[in-house]
Short mmCIF file of C-alpha atoms in Angstrom, two decimals:
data_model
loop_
_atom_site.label_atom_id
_atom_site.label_comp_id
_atom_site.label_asym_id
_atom_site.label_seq_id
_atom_site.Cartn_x
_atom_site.Cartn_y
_atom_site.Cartn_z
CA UNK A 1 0.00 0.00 0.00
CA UNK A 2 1.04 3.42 -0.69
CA UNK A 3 1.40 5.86 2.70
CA UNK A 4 2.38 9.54 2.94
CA UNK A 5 5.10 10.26 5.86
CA UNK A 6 3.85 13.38 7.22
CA UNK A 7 5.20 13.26 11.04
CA UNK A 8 7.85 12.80 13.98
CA UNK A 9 9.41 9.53 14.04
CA UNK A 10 9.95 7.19 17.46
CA UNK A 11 11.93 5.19 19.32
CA UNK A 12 12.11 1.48 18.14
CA UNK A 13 13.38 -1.98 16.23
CA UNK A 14 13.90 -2.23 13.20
CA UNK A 15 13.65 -5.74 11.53
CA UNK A 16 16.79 -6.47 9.30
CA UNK A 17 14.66 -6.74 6.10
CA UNK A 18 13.31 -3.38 6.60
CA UNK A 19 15.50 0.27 5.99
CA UNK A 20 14.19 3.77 7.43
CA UNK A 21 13.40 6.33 4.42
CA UNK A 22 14.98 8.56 7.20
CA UNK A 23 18.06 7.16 7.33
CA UNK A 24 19.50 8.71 4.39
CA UNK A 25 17.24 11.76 4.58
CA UNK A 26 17.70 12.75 8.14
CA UNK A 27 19.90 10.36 9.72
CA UNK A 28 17.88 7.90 12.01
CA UNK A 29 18.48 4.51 11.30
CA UNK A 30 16.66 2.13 13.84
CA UNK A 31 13.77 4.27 13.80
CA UNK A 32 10.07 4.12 12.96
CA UNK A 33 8.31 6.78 11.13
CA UNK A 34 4.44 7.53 11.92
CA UNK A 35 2.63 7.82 8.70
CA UNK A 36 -0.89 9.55 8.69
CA UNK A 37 -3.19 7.77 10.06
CA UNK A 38 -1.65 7.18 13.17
CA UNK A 39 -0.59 3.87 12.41
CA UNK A 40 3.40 2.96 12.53
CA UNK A 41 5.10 1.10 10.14
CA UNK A 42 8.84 0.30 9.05
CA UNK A 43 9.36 1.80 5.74
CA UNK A 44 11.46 -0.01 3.09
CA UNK A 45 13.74 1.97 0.61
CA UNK A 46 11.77 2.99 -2.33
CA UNK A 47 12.74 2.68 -6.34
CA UNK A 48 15.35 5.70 -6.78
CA UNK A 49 12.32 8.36 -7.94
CA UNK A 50 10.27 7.71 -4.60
CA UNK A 51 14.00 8.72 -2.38
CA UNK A 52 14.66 11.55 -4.81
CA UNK A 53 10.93 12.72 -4.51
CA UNK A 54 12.03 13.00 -0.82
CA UNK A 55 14.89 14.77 -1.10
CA UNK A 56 13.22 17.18 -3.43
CA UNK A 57 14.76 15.82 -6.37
CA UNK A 58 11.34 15.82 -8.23
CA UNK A 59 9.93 18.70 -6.59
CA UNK A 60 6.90 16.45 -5.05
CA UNK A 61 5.48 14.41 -2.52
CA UNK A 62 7.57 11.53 -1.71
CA UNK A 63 5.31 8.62 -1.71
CA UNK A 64 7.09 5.65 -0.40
CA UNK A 65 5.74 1.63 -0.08
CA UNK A 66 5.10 0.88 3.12
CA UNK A 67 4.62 -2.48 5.26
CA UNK A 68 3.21 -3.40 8.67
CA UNK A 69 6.42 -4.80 10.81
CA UNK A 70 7.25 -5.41 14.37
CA UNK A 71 7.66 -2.54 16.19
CA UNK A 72 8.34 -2.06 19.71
CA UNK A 73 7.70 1.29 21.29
CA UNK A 74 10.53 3.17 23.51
CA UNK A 75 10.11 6.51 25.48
CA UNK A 76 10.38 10.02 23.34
CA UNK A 77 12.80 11.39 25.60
CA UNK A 78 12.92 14.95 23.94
CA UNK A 79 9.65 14.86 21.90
CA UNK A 80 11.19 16.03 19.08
CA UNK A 81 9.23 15.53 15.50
CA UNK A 82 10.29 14.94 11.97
CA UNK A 83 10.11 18.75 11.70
CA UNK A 84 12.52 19.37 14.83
CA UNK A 85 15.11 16.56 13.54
CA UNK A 86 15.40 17.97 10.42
CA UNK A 87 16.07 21.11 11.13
CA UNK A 88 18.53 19.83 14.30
CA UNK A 89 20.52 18.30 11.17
CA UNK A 90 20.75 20.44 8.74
CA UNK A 91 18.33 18.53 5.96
CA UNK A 92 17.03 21.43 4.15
CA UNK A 93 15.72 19.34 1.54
CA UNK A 94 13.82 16.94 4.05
CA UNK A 95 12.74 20.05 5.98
CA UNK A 96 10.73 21.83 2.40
CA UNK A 97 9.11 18.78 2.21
CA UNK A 98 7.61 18.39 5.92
CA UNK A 99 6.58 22.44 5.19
CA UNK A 100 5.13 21.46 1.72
CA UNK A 101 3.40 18.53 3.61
CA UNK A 102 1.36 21.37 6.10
CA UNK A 103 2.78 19.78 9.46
CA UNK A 104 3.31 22.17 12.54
CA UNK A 105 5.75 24.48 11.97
CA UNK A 106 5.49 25.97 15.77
CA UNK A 107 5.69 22.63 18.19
CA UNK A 108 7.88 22.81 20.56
CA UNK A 109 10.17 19.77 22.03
CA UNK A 110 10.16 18.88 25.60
CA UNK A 111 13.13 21.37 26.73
CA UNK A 112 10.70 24.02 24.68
CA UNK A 113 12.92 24.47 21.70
CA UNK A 114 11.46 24.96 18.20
CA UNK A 115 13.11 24.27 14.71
CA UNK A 116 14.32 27.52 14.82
CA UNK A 117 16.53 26.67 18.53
CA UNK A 118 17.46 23.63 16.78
CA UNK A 119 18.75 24.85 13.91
CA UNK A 120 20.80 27.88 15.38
CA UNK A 121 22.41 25.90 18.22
CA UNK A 122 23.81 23.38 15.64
CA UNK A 123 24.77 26.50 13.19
CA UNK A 124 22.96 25.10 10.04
CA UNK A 125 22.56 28.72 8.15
CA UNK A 126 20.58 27.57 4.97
CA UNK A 127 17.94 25.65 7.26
CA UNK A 128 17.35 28.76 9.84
CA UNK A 129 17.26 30.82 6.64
CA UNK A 130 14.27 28.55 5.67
CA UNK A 131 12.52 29.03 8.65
CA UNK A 132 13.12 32.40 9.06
CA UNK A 133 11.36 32.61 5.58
CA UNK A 134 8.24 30.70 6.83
CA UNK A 135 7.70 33.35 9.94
CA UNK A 136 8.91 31.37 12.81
CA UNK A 137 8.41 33.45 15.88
CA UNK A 138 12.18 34.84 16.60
CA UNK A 139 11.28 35.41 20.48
CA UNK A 140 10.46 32.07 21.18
CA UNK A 141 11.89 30.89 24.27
CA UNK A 142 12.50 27.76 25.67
CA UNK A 143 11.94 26.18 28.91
CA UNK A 144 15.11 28.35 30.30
CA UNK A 145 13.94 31.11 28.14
CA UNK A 146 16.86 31.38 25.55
CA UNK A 147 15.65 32.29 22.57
CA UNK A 148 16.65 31.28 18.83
CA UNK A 149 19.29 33.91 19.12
CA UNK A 150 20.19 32.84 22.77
CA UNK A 151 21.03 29.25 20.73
CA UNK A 152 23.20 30.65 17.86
CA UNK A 153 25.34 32.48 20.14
CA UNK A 154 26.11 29.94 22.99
CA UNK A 155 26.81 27.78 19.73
CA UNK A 156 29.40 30.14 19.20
CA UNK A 157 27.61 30.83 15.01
CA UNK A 158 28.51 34.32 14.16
CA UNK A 159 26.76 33.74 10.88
CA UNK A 160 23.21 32.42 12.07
CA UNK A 161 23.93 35.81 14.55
CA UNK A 162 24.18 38.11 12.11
CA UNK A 163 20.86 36.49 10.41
CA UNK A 164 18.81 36.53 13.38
CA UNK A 165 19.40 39.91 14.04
CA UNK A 166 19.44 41.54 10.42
CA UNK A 167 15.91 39.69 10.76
CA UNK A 168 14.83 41.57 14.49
CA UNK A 169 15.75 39.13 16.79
CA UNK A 170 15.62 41.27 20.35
CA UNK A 171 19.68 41.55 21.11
CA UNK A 172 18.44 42.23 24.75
CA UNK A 173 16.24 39.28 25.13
CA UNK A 174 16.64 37.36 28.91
CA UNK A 175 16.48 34.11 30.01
CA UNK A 176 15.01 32.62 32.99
CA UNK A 177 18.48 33.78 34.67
CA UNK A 178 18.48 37.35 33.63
CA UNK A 179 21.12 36.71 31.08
CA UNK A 180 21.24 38.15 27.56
CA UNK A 181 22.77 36.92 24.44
CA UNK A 182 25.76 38.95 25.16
CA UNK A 183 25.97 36.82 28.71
CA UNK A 184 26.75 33.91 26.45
CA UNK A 185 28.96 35.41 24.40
CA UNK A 186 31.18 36.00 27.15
CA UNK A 187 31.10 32.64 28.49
CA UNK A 188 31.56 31.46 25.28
CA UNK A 189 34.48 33.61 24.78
CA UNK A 190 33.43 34.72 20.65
CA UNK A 191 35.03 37.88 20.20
CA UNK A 192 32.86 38.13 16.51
CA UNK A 193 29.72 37.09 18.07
CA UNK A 194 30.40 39.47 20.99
CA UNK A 195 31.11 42.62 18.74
CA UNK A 196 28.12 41.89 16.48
CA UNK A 197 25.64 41.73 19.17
CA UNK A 198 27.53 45.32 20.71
CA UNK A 199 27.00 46.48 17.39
CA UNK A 200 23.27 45.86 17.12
CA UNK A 201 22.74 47.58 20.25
CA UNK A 202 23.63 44.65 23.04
CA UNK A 203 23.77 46.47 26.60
CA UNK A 204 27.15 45.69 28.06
CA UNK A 205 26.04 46.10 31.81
CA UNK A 206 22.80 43.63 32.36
CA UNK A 207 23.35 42.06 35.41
CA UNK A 208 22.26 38.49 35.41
CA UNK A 209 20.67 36.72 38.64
CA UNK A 210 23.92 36.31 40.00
CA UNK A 211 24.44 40.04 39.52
CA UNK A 212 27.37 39.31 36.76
CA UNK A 213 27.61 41.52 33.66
CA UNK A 214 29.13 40.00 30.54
CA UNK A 215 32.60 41.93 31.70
CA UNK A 216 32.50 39.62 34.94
CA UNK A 217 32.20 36.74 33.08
CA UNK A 218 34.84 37.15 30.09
CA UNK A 219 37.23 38.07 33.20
CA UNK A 220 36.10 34.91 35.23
CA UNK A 221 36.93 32.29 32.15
CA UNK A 222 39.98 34.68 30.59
CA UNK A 223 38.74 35.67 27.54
CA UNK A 224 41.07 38.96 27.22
CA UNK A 225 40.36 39.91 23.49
CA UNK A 226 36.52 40.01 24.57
CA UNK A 227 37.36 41.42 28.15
CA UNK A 228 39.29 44.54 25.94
CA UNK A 229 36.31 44.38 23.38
CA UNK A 230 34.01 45.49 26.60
CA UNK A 231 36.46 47.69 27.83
CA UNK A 232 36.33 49.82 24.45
CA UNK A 233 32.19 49.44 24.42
CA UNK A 234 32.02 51.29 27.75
CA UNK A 235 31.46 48.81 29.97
CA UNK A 236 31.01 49.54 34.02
CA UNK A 237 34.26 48.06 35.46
CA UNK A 238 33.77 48.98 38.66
CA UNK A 239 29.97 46.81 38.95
CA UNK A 240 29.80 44.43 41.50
CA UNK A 241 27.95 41.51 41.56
CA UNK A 242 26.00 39.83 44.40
CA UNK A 243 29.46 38.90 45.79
CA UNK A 244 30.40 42.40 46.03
CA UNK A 245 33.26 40.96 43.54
CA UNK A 246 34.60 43.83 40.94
CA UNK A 247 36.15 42.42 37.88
CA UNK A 248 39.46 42.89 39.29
CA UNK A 249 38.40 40.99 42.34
CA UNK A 250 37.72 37.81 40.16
CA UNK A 251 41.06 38.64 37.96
CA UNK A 252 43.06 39.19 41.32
CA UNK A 253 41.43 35.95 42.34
CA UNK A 254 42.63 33.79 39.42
CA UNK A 255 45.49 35.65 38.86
CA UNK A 256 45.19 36.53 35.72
CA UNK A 257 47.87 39.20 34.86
CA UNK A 258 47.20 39.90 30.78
CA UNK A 259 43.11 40.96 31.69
CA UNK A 260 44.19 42.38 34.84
CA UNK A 261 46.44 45.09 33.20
CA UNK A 262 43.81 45.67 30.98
CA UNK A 263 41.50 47.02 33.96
CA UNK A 264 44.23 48.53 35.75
CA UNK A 265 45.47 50.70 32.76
CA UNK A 266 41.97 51.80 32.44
CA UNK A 267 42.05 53.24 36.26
CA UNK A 268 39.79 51.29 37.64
CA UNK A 269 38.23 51.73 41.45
CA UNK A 270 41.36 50.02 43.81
CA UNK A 271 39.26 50.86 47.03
CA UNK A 272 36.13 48.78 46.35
CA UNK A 273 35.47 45.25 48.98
CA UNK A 274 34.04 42.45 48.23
CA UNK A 275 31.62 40.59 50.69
CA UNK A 276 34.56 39.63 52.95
CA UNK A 277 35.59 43.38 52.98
CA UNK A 278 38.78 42.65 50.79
CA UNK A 279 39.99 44.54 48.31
CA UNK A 280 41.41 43.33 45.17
CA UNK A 281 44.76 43.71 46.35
CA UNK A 282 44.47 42.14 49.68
CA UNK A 283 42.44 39.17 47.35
CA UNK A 284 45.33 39.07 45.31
CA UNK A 285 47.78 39.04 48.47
CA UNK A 286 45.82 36.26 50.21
CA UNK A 287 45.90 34.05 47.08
CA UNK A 288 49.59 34.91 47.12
CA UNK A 289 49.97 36.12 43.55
CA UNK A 290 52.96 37.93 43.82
CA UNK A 291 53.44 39.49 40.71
CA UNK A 292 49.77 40.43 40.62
CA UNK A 293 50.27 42.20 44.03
CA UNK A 294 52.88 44.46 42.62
CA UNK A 295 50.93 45.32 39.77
CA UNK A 296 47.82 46.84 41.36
CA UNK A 297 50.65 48.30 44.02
CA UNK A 298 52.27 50.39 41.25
CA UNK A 299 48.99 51.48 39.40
CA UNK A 300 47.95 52.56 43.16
CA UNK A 301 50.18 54.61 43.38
CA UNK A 302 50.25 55.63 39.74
CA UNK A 303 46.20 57.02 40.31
CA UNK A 304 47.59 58.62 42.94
CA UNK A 305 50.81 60.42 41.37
CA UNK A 306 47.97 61.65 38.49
CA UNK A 307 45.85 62.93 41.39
CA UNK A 308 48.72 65.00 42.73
CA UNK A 309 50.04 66.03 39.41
CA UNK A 310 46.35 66.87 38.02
CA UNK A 311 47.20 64.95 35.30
CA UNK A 312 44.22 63.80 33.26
CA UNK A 313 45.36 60.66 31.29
CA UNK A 314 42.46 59.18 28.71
CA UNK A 315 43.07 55.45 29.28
CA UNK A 316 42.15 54.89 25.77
CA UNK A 317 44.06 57.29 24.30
CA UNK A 318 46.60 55.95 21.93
CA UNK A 319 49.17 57.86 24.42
CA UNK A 320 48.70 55.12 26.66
CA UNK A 321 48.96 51.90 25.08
CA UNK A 322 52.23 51.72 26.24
CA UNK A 323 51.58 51.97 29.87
CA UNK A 324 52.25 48.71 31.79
CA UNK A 325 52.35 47.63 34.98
CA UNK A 326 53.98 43.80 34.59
CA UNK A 327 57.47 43.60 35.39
CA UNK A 328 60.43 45.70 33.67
CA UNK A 329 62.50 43.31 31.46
CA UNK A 330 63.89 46.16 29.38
CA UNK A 331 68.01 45.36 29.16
CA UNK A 332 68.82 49.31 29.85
CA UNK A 333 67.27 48.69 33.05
CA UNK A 334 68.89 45.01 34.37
CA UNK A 335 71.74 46.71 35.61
CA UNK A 336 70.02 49.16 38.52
CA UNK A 337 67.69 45.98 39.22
CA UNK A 338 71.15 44.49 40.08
CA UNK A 339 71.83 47.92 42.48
CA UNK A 340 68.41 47.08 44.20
CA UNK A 341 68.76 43.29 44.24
CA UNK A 342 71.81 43.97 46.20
CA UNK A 343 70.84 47.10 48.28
CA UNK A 344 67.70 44.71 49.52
CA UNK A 345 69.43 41.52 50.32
CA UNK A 346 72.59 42.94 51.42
CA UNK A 347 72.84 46.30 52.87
CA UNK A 348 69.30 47.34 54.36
CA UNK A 349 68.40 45.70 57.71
CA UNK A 350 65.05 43.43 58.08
CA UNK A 351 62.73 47.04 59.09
CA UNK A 352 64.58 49.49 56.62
CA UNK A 353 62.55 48.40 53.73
CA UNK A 354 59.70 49.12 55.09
CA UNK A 355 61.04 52.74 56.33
CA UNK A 356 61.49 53.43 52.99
CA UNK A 357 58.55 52.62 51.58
CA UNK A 358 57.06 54.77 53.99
CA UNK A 359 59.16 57.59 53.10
CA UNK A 360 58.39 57.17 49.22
CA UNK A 361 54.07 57.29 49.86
CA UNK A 362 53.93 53.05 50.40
CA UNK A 363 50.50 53.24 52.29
CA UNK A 364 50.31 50.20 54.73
CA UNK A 365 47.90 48.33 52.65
CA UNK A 366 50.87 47.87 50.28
CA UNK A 367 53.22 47.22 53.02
CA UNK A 368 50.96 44.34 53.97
CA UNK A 369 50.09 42.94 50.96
CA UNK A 370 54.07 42.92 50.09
CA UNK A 371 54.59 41.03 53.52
CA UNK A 372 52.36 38.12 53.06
CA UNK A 373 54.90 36.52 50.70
CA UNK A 374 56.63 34.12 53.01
CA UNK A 375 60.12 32.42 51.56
CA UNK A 376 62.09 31.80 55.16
CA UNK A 377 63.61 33.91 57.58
CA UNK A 378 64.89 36.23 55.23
CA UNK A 379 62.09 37.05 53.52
CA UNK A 380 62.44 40.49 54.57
CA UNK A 381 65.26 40.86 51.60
CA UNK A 382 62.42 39.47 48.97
CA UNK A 383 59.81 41.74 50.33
CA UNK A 384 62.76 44.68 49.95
CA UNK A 385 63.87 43.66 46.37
CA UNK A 386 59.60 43.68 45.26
CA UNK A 387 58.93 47.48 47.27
CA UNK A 388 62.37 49.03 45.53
CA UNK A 389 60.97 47.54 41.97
CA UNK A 390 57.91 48.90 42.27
CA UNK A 391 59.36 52.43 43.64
CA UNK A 392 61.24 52.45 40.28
CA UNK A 393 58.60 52.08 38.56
CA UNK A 394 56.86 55.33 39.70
CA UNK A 395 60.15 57.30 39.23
CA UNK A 396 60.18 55.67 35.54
CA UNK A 397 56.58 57.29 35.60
CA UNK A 398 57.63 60.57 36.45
CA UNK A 399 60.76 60.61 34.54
CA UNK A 400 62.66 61.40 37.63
CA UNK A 401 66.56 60.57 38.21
CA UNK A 402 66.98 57.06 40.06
CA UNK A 403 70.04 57.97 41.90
CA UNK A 404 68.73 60.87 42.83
CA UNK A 405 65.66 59.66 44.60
CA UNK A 406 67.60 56.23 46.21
CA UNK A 407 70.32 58.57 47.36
CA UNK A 408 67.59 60.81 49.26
CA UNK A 409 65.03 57.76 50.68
CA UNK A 410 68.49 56.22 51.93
CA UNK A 411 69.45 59.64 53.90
CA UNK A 412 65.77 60.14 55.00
CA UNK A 413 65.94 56.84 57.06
CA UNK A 414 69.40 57.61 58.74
CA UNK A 415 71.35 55.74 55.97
CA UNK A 416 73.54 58.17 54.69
CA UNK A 417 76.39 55.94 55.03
CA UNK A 418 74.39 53.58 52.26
CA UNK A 419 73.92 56.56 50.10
CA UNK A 420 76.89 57.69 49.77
CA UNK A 421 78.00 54.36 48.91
CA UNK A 422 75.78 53.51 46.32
CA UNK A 423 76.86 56.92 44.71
CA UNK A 424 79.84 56.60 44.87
CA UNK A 425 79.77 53.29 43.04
CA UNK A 426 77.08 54.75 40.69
CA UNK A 427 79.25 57.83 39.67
CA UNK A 428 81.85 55.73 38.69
CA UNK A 429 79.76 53.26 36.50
CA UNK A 430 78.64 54.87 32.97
CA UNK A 431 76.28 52.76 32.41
CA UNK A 432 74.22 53.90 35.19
CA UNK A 433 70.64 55.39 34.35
CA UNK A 434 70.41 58.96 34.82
CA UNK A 435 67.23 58.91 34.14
CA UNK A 436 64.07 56.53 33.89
CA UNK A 437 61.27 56.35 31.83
CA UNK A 438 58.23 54.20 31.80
CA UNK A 439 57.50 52.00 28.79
#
């Protein structure tokens, strides 16, 4: 007899004399299809017209001989139809001929996705193009509420982006969780999905139910092209979310240096707590991330040397780009490191350090964070060596002479002895800087 397959398929056997149309149309072997009627049956391959009928090769109906077999019914774990698999898989062809066949365009699966989820999760362009065509509603949402557009991007698919929203998918659209598409950008780390959705209006600042914005989230996984895309959209640095965490906090945390500079250069808020009333140095200190400590020590005190010096510095001004706050490698420089390598494990005595941080504007917030490093009893001369590089780097900021300033610190704490020593040997030396300047 002659039956048209117009619906889903289900779970079940399939005898060895029998073949699924489906399984070279959409992929199922071992499955049965319901044909109208109600009635299943296993459907043997065709003659070659009645298979290129389905795949549109003929342009029409697929008619296909059919024959009662044993069939043995399984659960429909995700309730998806003929309609949802096809467009879960790509089969355009299989897909026109379901529409040309008038079944339900709109029914949803058991997680509440349509065709049009399906298809822009798995990234099949031509088949969300299709249903995009035949009016599928684009704000749809799902059991979690993600929409079709929520789908494309967590599937990381700039292209079926781009489509959704040249066709007015809402950029701004929330889930169940308070999170938009560009949420999922950033924990899927697409910079191109990421800057399309910014560019079709995508607000950079929702706050999801955890109160995290799509900055805290690129920070949290280390996504730093996307965490510098936000940066340059305008996005609030300083927001907390329902931690009371900043973006630095959760960089500080992980210690990660590359997307911390990237806030710090931007002059982020230093004196913000988190829930335990830490800031994102002392965070940083108690995870004991060293070099991470220094860095938000020096752009500390860098804020506050602009402050003083009523210097108004655009942190995205070109100007800037080569402001950094990671260590200073440069070779012109190795040889004073050397001076303060020695100075600290040598010459000053286990308080002195600390004297002269005081003396150069340490506050004791840095002082602290610089002594919870702990390498032995002489971790005093570590703690030393870390304060004097990160001294230098403010008098690289200010262009001042190196010398100059050591030589007067040393006097200031009743070392004049030292000083004059260090001069001495300095004035001799021609390689010596006379001046620094920051990178």
């Amino acid at each position: 007899m002659q039956q048209e397959a117009t619906e889903g398929f289900q779970w079940g056997r399939n005898p060895t004399q029998w073949d699924l149309v489906g399984e070279f149309s959409l992929g199922f072997p071992g499955k049965a299809c319901r044909v109208r009627g109600g009635e299943s049956f296993w459907v043997r391959r065709g003659p070659p017209q009645a298979q290129s009928s389905w795949l549109g090769g003929q342009g029409g109906r697929a008619h296909c001989r059919v024959q009662k077999g044993h069939f043995l019914p399984l659960p429909r774990q995700l309730g998806r139809t003929a309609f949802h698999r096809a467009a879960e898989h790509g089969q355009l062809d299989a897909l026109d001929f379901l529409v040309g066949s008038g079944c339900e365009h709109s029914v949803k699966d058991k997680e509440g996705n349509t065709a049009l989820h399906l298809a822009a999760s798995r990234g099949h362009l031509t088949v969300l193009q299709r249903l995009v065509d035949i009016r599928l509603d684009l704000e749809e949402q799902n059991v979690e509420g993600l929409t079709a557009l929520h789908a494309a991007v967590e599937g990381s698919h700039p292209d079926c982006v781009q489509l959704l929203l040249e066709a007015g998918s809402s950029v701004n659209a929330l889930t169940q969780k308070k999170q938009s598409c560009l949420h999922y950008a950033a924990l899927g780390g697409s910079e191109d999905v990421a800057r399309a959705l910014i560019h079709a209006g995508g607000h950079t600042n929702i706050a999801d139910h955890q109160g995290a914005s799509p900055m805290h989230l690129a920070v949290r996984h280390n996504f730093p092209a996307l965490v510098q895309l936000l940066i340059d959209a305008g996005s609030d640095l300083d927001a907390t979310d329902n931690r009371q965490q900043t973006p630095l906090h959760l960089a500080a945390e992980h210690a990660w240096q590359d997307i911390a500079e990237m806030l710090l250069v931007t002059g982020v808020n230093l004196n913000l707590r988190d829930k335990q009333g830490k800031t994102a140095l002392a965070v940083a200190a108690r995870s004991n991330h060293i070099s991470l400590v220094d860095m938000i020590i020096k752009a500390d005190r860098l804020y506050k040397w602009e402050k003083d010096h009523v210097l108004c510095r655009d942190p995205r001004d070109p100007s800037g780009k080569n402001l950094t706050f990671k260590q200073d490698h440069r070779q012109e420089m190795q040889q004073f490191h050397s001076v303060l390598w020695r100075l600290a494990s040598r010459h000053l005595r286990p308080q002195e350090w600390k004297k002269l941080a005081y003396c150069w504007e340490f506050t004791e917030a840095h002082v602290h964070a610089i002594e919870q490093q702990w390498t032995g009893i002489k971790s005093y001369q570590e703690h030393g060596h870390r304060m004097l590089l990160i001294w230098l780097h403010g008098v690289a900021i200010a262009g001042e002479n190196p010398n100059k300033a050591l030589f007067e610190g040393l006097v200031a704490i009743g070392r004049r002895d030292l000083a004059e020593s260090i001069r001495k040997k300095a004035n001799a030396d021609p390689g010596t800087p006379r001046r620094c300047t920051a990178m």
